[in-house]
CSV table of C-alpha atoms and ligand atoms in Angstrom, one decimal:
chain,number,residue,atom,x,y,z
A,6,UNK,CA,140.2,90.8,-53.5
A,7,UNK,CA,137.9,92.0,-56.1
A,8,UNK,CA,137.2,95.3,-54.3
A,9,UNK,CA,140.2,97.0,-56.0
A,10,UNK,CA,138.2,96.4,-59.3
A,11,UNK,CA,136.6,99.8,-60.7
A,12,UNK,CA,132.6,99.5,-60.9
A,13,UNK,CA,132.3,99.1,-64.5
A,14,UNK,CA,129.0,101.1,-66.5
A,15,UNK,CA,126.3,98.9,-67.4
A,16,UNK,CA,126.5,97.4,-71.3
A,17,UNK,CA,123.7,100.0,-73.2
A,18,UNK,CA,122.7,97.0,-75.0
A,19,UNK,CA,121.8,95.3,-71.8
A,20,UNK,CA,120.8,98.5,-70.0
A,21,UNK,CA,118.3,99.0,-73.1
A,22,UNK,CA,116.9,95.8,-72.9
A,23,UNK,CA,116.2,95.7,-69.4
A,24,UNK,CA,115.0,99.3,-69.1
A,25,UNK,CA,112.4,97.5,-72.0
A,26,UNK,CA,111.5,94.6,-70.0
A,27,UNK,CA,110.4,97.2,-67.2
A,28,UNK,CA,108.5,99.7,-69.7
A,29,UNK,CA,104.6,99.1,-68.5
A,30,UNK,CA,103.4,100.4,-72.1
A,31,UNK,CA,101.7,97.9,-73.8
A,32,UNK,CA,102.5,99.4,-77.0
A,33,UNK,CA,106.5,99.5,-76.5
A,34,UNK,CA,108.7,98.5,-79.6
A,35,UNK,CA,111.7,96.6,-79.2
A,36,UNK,CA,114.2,97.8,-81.9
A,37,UNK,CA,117.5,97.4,-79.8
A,38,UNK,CA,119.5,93.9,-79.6
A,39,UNK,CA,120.3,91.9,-82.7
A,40,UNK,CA,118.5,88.9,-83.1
A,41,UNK,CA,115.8,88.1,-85.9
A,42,UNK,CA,112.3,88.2,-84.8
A,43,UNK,CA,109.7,87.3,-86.7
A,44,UNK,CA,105.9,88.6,-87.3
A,45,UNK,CA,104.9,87.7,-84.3
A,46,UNK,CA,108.2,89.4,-82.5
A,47,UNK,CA,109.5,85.7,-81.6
A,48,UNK,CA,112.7,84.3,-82.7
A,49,UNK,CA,111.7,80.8,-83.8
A,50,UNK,CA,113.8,77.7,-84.3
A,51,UNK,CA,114.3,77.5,-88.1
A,52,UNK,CA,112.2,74.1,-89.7
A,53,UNK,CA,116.1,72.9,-91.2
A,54,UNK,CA,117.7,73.2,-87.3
A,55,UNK,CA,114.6,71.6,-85.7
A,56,UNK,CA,114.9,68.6,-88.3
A,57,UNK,CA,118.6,68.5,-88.0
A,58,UNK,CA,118.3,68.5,-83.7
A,59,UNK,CA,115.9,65.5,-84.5
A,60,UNK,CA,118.4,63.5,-86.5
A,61,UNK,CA,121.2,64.5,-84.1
A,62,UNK,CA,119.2,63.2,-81.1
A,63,UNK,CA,118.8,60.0,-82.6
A,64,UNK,CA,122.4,59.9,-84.2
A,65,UNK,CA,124.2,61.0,-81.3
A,66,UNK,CA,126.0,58.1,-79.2
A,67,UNK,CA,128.5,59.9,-76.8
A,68,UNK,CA,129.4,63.2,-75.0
A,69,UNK,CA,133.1,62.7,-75.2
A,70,UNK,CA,134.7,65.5,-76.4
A,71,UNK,CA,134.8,66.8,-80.0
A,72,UNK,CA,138.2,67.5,-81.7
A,73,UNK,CA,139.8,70.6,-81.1
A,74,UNK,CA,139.3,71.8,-84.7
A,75,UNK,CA,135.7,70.8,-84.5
A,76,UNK,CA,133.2,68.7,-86.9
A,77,UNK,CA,135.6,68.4,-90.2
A,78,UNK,CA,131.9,68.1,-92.2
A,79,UNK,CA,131.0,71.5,-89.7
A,80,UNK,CA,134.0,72.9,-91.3
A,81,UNK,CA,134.1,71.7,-94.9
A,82,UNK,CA,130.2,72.9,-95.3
A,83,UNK,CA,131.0,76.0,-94.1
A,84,UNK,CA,134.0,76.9,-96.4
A,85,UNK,CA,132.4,76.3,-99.4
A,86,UNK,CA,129.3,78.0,-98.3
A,87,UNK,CA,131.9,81.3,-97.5
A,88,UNK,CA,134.6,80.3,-100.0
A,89,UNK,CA,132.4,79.0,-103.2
A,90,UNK,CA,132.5,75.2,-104.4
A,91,UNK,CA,135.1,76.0,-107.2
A,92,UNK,CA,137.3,77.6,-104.7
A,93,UNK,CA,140.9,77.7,-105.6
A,94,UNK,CA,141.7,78.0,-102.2
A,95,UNK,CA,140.0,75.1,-101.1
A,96,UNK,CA,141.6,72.9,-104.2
A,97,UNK,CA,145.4,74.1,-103.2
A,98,UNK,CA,144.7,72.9,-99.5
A,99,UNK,CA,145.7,76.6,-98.5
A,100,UNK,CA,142.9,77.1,-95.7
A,101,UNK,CA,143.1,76.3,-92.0
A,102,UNK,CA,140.0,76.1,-90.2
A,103,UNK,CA,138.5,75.9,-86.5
A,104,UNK,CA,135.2,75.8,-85.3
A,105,UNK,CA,134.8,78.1,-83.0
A,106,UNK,CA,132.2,79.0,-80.0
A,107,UNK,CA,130.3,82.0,-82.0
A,108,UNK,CA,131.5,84.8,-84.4
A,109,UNK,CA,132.9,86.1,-81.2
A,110,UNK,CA,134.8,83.2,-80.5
A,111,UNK,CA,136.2,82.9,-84.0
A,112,UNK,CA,137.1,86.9,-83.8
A,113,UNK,CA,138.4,86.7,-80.4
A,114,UNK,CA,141.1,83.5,-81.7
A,115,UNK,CA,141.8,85.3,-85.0
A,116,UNK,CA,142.9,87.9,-83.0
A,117,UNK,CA,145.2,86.3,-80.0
A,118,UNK,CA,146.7,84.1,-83.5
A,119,UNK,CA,147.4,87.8,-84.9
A,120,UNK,CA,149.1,89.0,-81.6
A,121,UNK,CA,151.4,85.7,-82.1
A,122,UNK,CA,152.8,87.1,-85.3
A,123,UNK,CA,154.2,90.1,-84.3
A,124,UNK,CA,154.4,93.0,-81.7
A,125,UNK,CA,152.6,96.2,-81.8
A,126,UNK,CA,149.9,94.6,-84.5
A,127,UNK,CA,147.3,97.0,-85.7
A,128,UNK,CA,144.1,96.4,-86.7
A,129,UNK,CA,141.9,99.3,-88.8
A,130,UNK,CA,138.7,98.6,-88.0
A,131,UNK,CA,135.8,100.9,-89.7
A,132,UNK,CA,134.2,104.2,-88.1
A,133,UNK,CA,131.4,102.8,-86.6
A,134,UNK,CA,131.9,99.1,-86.5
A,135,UNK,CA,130.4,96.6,-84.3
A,136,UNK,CA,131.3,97.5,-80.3
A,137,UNK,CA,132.2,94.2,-79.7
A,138,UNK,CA,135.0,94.2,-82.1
A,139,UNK,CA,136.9,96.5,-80.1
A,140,UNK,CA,136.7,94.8,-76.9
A,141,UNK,CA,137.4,91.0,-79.0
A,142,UNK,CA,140.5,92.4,-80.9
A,143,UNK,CA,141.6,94.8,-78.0
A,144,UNK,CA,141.7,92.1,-75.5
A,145,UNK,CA,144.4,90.0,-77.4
A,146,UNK,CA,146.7,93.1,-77.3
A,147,UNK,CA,146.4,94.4,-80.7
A,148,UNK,CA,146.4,98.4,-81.2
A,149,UNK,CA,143.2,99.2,-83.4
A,150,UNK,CA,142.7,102.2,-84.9
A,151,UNK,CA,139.8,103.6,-87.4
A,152,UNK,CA,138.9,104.4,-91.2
A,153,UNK,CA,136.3,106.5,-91.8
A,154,UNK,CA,133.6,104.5,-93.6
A,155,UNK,CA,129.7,105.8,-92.9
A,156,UNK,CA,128.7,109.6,-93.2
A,157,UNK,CA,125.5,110.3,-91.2
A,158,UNK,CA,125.0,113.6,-93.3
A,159,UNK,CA,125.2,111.8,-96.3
A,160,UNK,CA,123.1,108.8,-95.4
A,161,UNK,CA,126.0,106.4,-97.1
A,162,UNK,CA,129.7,104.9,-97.2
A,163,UNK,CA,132.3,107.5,-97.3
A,164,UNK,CA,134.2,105.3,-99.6
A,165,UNK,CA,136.9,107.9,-100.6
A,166,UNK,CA,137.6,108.9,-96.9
A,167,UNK,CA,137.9,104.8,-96.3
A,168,UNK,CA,140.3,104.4,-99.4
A,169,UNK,CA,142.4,107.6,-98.4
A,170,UNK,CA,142.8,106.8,-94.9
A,171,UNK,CA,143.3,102.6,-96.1
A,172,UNK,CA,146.3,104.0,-98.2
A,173,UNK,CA,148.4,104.6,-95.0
A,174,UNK,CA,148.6,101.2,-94.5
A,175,UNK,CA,151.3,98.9,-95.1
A,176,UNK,CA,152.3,94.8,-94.8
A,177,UNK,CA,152.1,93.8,-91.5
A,178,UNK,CA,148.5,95.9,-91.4
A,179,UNK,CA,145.2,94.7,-90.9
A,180,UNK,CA,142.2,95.7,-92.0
A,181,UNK,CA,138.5,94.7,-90.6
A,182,UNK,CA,135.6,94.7,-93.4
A,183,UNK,CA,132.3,93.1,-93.0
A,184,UNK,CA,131.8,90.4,-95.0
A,185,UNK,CA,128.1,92.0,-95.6
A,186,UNK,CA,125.5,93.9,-94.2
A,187,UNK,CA,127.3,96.0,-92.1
A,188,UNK,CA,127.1,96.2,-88.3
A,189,UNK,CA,125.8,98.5,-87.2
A,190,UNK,CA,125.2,101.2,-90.5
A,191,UNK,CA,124.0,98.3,-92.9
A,192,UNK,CA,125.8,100.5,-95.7
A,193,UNK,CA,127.7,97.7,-97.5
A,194,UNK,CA,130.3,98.2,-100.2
A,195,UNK,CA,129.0,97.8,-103.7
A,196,UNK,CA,131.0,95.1,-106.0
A,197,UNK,CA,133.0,97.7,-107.8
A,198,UNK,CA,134.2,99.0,-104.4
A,199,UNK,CA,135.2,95.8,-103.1
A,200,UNK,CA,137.5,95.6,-106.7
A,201,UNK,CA,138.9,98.6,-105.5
A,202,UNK,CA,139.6,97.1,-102.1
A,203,UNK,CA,141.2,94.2,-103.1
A,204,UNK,CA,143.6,96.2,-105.7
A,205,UNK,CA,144.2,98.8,-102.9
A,206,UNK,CA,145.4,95.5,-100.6
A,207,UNK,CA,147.6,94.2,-103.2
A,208,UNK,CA,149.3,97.8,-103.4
A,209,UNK,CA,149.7,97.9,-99.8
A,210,UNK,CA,150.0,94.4,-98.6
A,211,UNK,CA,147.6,94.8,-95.9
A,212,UNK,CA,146.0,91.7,-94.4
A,213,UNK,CA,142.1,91.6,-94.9
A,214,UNK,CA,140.6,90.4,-91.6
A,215,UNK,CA,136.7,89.6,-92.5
A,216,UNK,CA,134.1,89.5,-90.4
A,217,UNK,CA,130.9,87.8,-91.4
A,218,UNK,CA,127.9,87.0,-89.4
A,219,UNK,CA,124.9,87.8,-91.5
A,220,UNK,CA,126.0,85.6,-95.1
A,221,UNK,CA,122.1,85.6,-96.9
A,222,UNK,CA,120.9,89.0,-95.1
A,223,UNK,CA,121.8,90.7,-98.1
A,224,UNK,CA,121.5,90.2,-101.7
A,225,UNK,CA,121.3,86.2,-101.2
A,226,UNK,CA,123.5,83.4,-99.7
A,227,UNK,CA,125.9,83.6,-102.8
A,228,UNK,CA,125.6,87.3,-103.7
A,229,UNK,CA,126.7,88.3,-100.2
A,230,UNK,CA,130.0,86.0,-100.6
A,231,UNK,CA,131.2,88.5,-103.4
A,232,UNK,CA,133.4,90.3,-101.4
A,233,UNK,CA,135.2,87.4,-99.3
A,234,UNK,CA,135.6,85.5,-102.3
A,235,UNK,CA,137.6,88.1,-104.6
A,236,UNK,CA,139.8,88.8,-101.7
A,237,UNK,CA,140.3,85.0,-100.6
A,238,UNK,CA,140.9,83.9,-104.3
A,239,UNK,CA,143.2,86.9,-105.1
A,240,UNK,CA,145.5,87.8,-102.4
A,241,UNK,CA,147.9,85.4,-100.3
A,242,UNK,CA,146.6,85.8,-96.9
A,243,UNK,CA,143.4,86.7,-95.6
A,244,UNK,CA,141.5,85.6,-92.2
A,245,UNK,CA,137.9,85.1,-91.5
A,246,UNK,CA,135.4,85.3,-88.9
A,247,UNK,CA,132.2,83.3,-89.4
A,248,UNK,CA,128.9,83.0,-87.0
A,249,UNK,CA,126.0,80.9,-87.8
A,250,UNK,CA,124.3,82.9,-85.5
A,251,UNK,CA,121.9,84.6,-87.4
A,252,UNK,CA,121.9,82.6,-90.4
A,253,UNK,CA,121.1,79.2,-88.8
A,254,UNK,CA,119.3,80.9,-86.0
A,255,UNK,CA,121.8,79.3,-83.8
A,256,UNK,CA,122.4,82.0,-81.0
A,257,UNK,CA,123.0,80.1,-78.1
A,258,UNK,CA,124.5,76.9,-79.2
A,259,UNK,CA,127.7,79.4,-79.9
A,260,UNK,CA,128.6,78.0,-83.5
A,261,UNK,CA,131.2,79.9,-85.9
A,262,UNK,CA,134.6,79.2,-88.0
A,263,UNK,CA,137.6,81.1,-88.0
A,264,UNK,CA,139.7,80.5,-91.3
A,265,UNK,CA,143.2,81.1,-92.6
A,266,UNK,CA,143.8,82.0,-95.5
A,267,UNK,CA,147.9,80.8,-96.5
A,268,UNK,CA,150.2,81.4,-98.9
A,269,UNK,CA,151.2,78.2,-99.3
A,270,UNK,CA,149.8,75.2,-98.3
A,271,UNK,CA,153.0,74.5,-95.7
A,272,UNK,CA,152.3,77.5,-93.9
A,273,UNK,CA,148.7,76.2,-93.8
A,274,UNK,CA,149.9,73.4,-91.8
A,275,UNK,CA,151.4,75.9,-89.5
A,276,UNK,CA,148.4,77.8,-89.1
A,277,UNK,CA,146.4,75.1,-88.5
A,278,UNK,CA,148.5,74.4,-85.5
A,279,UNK,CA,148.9,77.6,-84.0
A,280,UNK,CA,145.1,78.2,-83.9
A,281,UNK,CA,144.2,74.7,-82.4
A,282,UNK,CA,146.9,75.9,-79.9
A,283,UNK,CA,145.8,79.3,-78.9
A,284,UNK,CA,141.7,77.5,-78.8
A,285,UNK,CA,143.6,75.0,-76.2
A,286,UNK,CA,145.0,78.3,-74.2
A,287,UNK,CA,141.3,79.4,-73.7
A,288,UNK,CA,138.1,77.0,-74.0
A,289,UNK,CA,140.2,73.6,-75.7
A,290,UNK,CA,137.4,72.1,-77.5
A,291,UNK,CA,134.2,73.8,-79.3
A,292,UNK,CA,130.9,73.3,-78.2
A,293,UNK,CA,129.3,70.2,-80.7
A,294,UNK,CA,125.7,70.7,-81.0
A,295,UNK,CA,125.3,73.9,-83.2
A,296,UNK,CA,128.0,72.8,-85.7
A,297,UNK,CA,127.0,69.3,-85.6
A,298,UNK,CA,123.6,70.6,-86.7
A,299,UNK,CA,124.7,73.1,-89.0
A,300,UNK,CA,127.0,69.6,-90.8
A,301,UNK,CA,123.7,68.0,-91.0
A,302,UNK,CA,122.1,70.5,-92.8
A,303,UNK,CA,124.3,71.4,-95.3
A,304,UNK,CA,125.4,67.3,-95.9
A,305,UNK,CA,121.7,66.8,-96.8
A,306,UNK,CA,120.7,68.6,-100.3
A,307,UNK,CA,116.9,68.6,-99.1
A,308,UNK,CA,117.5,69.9,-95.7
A,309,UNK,CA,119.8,72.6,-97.2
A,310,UNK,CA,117.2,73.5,-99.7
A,311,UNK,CA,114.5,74.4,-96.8
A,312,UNK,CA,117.5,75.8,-95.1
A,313,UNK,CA,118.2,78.4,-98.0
A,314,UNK,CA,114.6,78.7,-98.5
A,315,UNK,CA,114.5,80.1,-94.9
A,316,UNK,CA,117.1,82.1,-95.2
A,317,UNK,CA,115.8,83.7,-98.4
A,318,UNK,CA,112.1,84.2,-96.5
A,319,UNK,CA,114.2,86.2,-93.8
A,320,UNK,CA,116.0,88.3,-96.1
A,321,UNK,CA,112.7,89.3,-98.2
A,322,UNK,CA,110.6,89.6,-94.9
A,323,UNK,CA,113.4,92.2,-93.5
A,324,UNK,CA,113.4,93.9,-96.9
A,325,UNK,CA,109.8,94.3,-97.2
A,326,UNK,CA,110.0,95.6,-93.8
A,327,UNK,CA,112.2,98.2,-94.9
A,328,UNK,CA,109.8,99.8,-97.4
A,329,UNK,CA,107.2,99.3,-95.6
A,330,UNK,CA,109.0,101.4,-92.6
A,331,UNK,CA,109.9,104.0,-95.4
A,332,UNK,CA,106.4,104.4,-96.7
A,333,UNK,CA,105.1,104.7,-93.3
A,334,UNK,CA,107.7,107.4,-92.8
A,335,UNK,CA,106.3,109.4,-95.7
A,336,UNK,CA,102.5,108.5,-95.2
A,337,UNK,CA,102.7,110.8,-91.6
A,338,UNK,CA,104.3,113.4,-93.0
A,339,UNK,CA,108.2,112.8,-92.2
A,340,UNK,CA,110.0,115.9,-93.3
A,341,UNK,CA,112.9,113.8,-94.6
A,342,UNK,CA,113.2,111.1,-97.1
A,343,UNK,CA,114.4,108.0,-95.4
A,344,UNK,CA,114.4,106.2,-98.6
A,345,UNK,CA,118.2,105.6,-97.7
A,346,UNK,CA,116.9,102.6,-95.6
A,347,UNK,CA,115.6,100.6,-98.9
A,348,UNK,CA,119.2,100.4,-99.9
A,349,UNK,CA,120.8,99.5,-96.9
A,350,UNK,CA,121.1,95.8,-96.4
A,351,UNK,CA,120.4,92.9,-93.5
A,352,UNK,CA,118.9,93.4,-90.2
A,353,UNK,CA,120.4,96.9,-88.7
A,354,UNK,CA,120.8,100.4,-90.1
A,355,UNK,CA,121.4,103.8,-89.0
A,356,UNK,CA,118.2,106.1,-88.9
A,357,UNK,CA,120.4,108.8,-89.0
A,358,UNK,CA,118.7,110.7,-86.3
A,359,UNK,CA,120.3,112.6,-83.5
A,360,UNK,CA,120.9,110.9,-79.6
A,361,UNK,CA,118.7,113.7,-78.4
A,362,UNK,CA,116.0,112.4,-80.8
A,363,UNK,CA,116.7,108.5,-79.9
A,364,UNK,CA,116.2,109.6,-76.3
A,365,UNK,CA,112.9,111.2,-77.0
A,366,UNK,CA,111.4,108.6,-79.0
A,367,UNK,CA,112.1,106.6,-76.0
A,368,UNK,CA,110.8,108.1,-73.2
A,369,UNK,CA,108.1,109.4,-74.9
A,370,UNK,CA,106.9,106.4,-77.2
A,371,UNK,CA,108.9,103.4,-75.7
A,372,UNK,CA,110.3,102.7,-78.8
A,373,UNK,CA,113.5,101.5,-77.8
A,374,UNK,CA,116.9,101.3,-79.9
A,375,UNK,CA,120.7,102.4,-79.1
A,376,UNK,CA,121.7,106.0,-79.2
A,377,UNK,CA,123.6,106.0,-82.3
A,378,UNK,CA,120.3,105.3,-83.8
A,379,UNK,CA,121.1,101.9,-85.1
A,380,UNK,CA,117.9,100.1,-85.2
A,381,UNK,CA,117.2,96.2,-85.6
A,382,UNK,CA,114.7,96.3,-88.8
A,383,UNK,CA,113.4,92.6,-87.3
A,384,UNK,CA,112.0,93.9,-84.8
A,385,UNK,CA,109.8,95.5,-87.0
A,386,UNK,CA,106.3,94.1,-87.8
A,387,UNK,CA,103.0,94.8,-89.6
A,388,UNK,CA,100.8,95.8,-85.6
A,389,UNK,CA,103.9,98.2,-84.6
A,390,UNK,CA,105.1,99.8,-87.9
A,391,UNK,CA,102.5,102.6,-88.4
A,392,UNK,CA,103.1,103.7,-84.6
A,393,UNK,CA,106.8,103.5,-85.4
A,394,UNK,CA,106.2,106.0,-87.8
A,395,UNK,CA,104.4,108.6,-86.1
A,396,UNK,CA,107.1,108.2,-82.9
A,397,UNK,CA,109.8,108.5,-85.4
A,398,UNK,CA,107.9,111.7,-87.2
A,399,UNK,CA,107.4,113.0,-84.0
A,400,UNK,CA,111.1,114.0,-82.6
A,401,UNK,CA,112.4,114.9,-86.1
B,502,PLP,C1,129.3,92.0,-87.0
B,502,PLP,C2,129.2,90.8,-86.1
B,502,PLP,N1,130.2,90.0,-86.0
B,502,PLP,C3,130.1,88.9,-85.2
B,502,PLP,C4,129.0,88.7,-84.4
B,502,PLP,C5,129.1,87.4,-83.5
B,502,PLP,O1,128.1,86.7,-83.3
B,502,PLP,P1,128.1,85.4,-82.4
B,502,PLP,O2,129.2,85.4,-81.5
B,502,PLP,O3,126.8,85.5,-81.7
B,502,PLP,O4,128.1,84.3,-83.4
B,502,PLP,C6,127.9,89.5,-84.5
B,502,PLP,C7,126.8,89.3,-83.6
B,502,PLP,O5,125.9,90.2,-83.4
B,502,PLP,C8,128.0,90.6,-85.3
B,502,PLP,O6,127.0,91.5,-85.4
């Protein structure tokens, strides 16, 4: 049967990975998929998860299933983290919520919920985005199309190209934004931008559809909520896309929310049956361990303390790796000032550097990263930075 099926390329994330894995050079960087690594180039279990898996382990009494929203502590923790404690929102019982198995998951629902309300649904999504999101809101049937939003040459958001081309929209539109640092440019709007988003979305009516999967990469756990909260507090409807991925450190235990956003707290109760319904057309119940954990930890003021506390460590590490990275640039003699990268915010950004250059860099120095030259700043550490550099300097 299958034979008819078309041989499909291999993922370049997957490709890079295992072309790295083969790479004999004992000096080989890593700079290509997107988890946090740490000094040592591991990805550790945070100290808050590993206390929170000991208290599960002893708390937990059955593996019967979970409900198909999920843990309602999972869920309530996790809106106010997104949503703020004072949340309006929150207090008019206008927000339906699901655990879901990852950001992907949460995306992936979102979107088969926004293919329920309508035909030919179209979803702007920016120029680059994540290239997951295409295939996650292309598979539920919705037409997506682009606003321009990063401009290589100018090392930053094209914010008037975004707004001009966001204008064209209308109600029954929806428009993707990252919650905060952007995936893959790490060019994030600016508060005074986001203002001008949300007055743009009352104008036009379109629905915000936010994607958020590295809250605390940023600016801090509450500084990166800026943008979801204006827009959540201010408009009728708005849908997000949570993982605790990153964040929690939670990868494979596949732990995210999608929300809803109503206008009214009726249509709420509507919502909150039509998602548990299209989750029940797919997977039925969330996985429990990563949100059970994630309750646990944000339940317990001392375990979300060390839990912040990590989170902040992260931040500053990858920011301190940034600088460092754009020192090292300049020390060996880079005949460009990459001093864009101090700016940018969370774990990727865009080294603005041609494919031809990428390719070099990697056959020549095994540094390894995708070729629109989106590298993953974790995987950047004190032993490999200087060599980084003078690869980098190099090809340019
Ligand atoms: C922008 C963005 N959204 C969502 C996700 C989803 O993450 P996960 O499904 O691992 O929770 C990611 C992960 O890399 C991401 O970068």
């Amino acid at each position: 049967m299958f034979e008819v099926l078309p041989q499909l390329a291999p993922d370049p994330i997957l490709g890079l990975s295992a072309a790295y894995r083969e790479d004999t050079n004992s000096a080989k960087i890593d700079l290509g998929v997107g988890v946090y690594k740490d000094e040592q180039g591991n990805t550790p279990i945070m100290t808050s998860v590993a206390k929170a898996q000991q208290i599960l382990l002893e708390r937990e009494t059955t593996k019967t299933y979970i409900t198909p929203q999920g843990h309602q502590g999972y869920i309530d923790g996790m809106l106010e983290l997104l949503l703020g404690k004072n949340s309006k929102v929150l207090m008019a019982d206008r927000v339906a919520a699901v655990q879901a198995p990852g950001g992907c998951g949460a995306l992936r629902i979102l979107s088969e919920l926004l293919a329920r309300c309508g035909d030919n649904m179209k979803v702007w999504v920016s120029d680059p985005t994540w290239a997951n999101h295409i295939p996650l809101i292309g598979s539920a049937g919705l037409t997506i199309e682009t606003y321009p939003y990063f401009d290589k040459k100018s090392e930053g958001i094209n914010f008037d190209a975004m707004m001009d081309t966001l204008k064209q929209t209308g109600k029954g539109d929806i428009v993707l934004l990252h919650g905060c640092c952007h995936n893959p440019t790490g060019a994030d709007l600016t508060n005074a931008q986001w203002d001008e988003v949300l007055k743009l979305a009352q104008e036009k009516g379109f629905l915000p559809f936010i994607d958020v999967a590295y809250l605390g990469f940023g600016d801090g756990l509450e500084e990166d909520a800026y943008g979801i909260r204006l827009l959540a507090e201010n408009l009728p409807e708005v849908i997000i896309a949570a993982s605790c991925s990153k964040n929690f450190g939670l990868y494979r235990e596949r732990t995210g929310l999608a929300a809803i956003i109503t206008e009214t707290s009726a249509t709420k109760k509507i919502a909150q049956g039509q998602i548990q319904s299209v989750a029940r057309g797919i997977y039925s119940m969330p996985p429990s361990w990563g949100g059970a954990l994630v309750d646990i930890i944000l339940a317990d003021n001392s375990l979300k303390t060390e839990w912040m506390s990590e989170v902040n460590e992260m931040r500053n590490r990858m920011q301190s790796l940034r600088t460092m990275l754009v020192e090292k640039l300049a020390e060996n003699g880079a005949n460009r000032d990459f001093s864009f990268l101090n700016t940018q915010k969370g774990m990727f950004s865009f080294l603005c550097i041609s494919p031809e250059q990428v390719r070099e860099v990697r056959s020549k120095h095994s540094v390894y990263f995708v070729d629109s030259s989106r590298v993953n700043i974790a995987g950047i550490n004190q032993q490999n930075v200087d060599a980084l550099a003078k690869a980098l300097v190099s090809v340019l």
